[in-house]
Coordinates of C-alpha atoms in Angstrom, one line a residue:
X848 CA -45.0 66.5 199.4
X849 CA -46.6 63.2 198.3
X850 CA -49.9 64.1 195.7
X851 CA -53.2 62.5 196.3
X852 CA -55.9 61.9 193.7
X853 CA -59.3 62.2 195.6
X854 CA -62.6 61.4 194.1
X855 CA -65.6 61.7 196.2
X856 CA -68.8 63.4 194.6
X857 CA -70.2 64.0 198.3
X858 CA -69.3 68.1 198.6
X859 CA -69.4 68.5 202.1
X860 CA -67.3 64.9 202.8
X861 CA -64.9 65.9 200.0
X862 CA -64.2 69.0 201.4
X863 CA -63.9 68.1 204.9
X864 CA -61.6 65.1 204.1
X865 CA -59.7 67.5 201.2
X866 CA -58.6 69.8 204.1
X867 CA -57.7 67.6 206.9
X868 CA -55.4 65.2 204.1
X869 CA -53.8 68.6 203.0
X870 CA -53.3 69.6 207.0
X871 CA -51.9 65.9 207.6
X872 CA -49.1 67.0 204.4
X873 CA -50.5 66.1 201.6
X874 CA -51.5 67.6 198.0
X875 CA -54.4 66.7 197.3
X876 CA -56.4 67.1 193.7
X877 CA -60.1 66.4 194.0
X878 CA -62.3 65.1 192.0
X879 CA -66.2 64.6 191.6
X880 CA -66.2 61.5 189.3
X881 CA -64.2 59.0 187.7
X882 CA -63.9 61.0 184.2
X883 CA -62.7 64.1 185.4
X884 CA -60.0 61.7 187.4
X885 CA -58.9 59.8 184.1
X886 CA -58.4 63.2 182.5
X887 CA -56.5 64.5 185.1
X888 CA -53.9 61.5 185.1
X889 CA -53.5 62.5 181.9
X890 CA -51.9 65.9 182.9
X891 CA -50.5 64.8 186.2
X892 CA -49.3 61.5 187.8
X893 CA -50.1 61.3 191.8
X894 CA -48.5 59.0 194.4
X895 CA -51.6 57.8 195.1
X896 CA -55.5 57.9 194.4
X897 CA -58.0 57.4 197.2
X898 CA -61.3 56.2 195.3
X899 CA -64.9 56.7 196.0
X900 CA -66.9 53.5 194.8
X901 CA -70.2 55.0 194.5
X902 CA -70.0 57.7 192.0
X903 CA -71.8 59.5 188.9
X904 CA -70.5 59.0 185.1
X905 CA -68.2 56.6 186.7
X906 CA -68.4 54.3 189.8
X907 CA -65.0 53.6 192.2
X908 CA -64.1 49.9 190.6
X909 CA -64.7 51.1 186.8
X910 CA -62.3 54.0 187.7
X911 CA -59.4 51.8 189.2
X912 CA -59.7 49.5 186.1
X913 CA -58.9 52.4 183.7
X914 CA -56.2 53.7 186.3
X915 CA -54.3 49.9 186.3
X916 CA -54.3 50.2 182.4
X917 CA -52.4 52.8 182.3
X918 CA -50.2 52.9 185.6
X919 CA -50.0 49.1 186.3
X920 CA -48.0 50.3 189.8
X921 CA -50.2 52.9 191.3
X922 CA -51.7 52.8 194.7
X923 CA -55.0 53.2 195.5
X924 CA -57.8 52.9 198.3
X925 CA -61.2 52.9 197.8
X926 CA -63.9 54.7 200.2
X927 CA -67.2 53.3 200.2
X928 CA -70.5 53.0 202.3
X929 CA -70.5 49.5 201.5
X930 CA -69.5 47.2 204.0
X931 CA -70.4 43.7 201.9
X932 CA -67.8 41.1 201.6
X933 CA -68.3 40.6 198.3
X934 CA -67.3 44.3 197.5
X935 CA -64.6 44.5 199.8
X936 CA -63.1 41.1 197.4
X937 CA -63.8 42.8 194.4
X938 CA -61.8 46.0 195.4
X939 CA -58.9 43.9 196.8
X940 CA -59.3 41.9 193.9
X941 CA -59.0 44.7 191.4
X942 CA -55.2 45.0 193.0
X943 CA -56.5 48.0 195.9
X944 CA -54.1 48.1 198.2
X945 CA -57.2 49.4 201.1
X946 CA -60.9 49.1 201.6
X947 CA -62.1 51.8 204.0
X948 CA -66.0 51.6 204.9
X949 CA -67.7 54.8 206.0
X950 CA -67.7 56.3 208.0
X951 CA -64.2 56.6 209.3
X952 CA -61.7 59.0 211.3
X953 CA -59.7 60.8 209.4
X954 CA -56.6 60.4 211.5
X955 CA -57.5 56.2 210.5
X956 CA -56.9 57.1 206.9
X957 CA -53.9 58.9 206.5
X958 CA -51.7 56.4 208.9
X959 CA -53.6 54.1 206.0
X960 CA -52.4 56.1 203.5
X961 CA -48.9 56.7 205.1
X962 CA -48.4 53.2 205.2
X963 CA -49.0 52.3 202.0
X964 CA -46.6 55.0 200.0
X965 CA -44.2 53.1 202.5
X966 CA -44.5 49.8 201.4
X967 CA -45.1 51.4 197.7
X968 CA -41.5 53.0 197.8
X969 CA -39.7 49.5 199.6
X970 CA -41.5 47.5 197.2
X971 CA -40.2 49.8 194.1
X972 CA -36.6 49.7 195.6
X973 CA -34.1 47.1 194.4
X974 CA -33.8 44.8 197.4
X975 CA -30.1 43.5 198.4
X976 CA -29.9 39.8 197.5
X977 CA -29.6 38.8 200.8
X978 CA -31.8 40.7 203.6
X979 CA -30.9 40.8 206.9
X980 CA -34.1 38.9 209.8
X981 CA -32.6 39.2 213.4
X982 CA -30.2 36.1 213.5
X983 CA -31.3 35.1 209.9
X984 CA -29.9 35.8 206.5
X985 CA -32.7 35.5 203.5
X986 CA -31.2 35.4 200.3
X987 CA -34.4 35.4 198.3
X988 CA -33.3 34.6 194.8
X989 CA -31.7 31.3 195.9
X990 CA -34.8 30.5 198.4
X991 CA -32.1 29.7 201.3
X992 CA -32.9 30.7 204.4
X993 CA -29.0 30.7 206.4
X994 CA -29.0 30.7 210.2
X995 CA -25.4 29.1 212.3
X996 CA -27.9 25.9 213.5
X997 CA -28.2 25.6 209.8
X998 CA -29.5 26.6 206.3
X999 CA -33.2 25.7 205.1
X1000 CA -34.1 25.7 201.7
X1001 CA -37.5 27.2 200.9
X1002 CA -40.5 26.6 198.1
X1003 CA -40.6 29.1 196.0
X1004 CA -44.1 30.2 198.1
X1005 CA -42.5 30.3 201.1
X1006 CA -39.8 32.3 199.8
X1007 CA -43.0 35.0 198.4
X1008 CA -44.5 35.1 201.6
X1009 CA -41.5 35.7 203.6
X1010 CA -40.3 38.4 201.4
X1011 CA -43.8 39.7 202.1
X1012 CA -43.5 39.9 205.8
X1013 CA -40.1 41.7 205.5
X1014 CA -41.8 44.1 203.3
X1015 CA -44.6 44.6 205.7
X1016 CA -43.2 44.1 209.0
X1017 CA -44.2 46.3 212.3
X1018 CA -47.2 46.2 210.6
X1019 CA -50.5 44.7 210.6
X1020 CA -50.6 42.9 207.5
X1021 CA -54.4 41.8 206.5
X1022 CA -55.2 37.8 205.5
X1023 CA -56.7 38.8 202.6
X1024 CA -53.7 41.2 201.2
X1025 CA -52.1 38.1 201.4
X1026 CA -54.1 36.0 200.3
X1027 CA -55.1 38.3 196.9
X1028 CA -51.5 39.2 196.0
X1029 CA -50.0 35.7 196.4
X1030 CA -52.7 32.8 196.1
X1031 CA -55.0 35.1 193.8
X1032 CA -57.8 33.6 195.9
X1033 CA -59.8 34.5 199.2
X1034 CA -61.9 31.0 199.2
X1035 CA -61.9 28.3 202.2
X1036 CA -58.8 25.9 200.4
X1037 CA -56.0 29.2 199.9
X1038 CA -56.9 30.3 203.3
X1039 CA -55.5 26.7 205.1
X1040 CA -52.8 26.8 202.8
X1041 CA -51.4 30.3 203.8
X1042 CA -52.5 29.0 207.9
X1043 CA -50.0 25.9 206.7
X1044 CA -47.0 28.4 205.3
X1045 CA -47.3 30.5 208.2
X1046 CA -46.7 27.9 210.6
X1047 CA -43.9 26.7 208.5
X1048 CA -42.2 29.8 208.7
X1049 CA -42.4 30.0 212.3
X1050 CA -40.8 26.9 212.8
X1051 CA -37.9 27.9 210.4
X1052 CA -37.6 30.9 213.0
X1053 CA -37.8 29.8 215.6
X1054 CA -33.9 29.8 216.5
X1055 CA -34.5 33.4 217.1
X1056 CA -36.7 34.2 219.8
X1057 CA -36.7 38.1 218.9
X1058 CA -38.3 37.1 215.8
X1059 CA -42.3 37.1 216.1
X1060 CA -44.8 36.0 213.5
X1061 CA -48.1 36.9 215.2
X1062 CA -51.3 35.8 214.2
X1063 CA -54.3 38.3 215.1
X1064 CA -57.3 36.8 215.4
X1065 CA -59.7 37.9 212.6
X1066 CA -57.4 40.2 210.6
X1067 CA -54.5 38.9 209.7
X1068 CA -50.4 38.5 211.2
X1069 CA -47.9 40.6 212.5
X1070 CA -44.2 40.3 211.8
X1071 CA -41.5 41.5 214.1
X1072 CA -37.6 41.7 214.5

């Protein structure tokens, strides 16, 4: 059973959303504010931590801070009322893995949640040298991309981003998760530049038509095999 630290200092929302994430499978410790959630991680490491942003004592973004100091690796999604662009960079920014803006269903955040834990435990596994796309081979260490029409040799960036997509594929994968955890940067310029990767790597697929790098519109790509 995967453990989920909750902070939320909204009683009635916190227990409501407490009870249906325990009903969905999970454990789930709550807690009103981000101090009483640094000293439980002292006691008890969870699989993830779903974060309010606006609390007492200690707000959402001040809370994940601490958290990344001491577990570099951990998940976490923040909850907020705030649906400002600037807040939703500075939570992605801060390494969040989700920005949810209330309100939300609850069924919404715990495919969310399921997700990431999924990535969380591919990511932490040691990946075979060579992985496996439809027709393709991807050794990712030697940035060769091996297909019988012939082998293609990748930039180190495109090798990232198409490691990335593996990770992630079947999956709607946001622009600016991309965009955050490779370029470090959600401006105008890293935008084109990832638009100009993906459209390379389509073309080096493109021997396979089972293979499908999707753009949707707005919020983000698909990748398919």
């Amino acid at each position: 059973m995967k453990h989920i630290l909750m902070t939320e200092d909204d009683l009635d929302f916190g227990g409501i959303l407490k009870q249906y994430l325990e009903l969905a499978g999970f454990r789930v410790t709550w807690k009103l504010h981000g101090e009483q959630a640094l000293a439980h991680l002292k006691t008890e490491i969870p699989d993830i931590c779903v974060l309010d942003v606006m609390m007492p004592v200690m707000d959402g973004f001040t809370l994940a801070e601490n958290i990344i100091l001491i577990y570099p690796d951990m998940p976490f999604v923040f909850l907020t009322a705030r649906s400002q662009k600037d807040d939703r960079l500075k939570g992605l920014g801060l390494g969040a893995d989700d920005y949810i803006v209330k309100p939300f269903e609850a069924e919404e955040l715990v495919l969310r949640i399921k997700n990431i834990l999924t990535r969380s435990t591919q990511a932490g596994m040691l990946l075979p040298e060579v992985l496996l796309l439809g027709q393709y081979k991807f050794d990712h260490q030697s940035l060769l991309l091996i297909h019988n029409s012939g082998n293609i040799r990748l930039t180190e960036k495109e090798a990232l981003l198409l490691r990335h997509f593996y990770l992630n594929k079947n999956r709607l994968i946001k622009r600016e998760e991309i965009l955050l955890q490779l370029w470090k940067s959600d401006d105008y310029f890293s935008g084109r530049s990832l638009d100009v990767f993906v459209s390379r790597l389509r073309k080096y697929l493109s021997a396979d038509d089972q293979i499908s790098l999707s753009t949707v519109r707005g919020i983000g790509f698909e990748f398919k095999y």
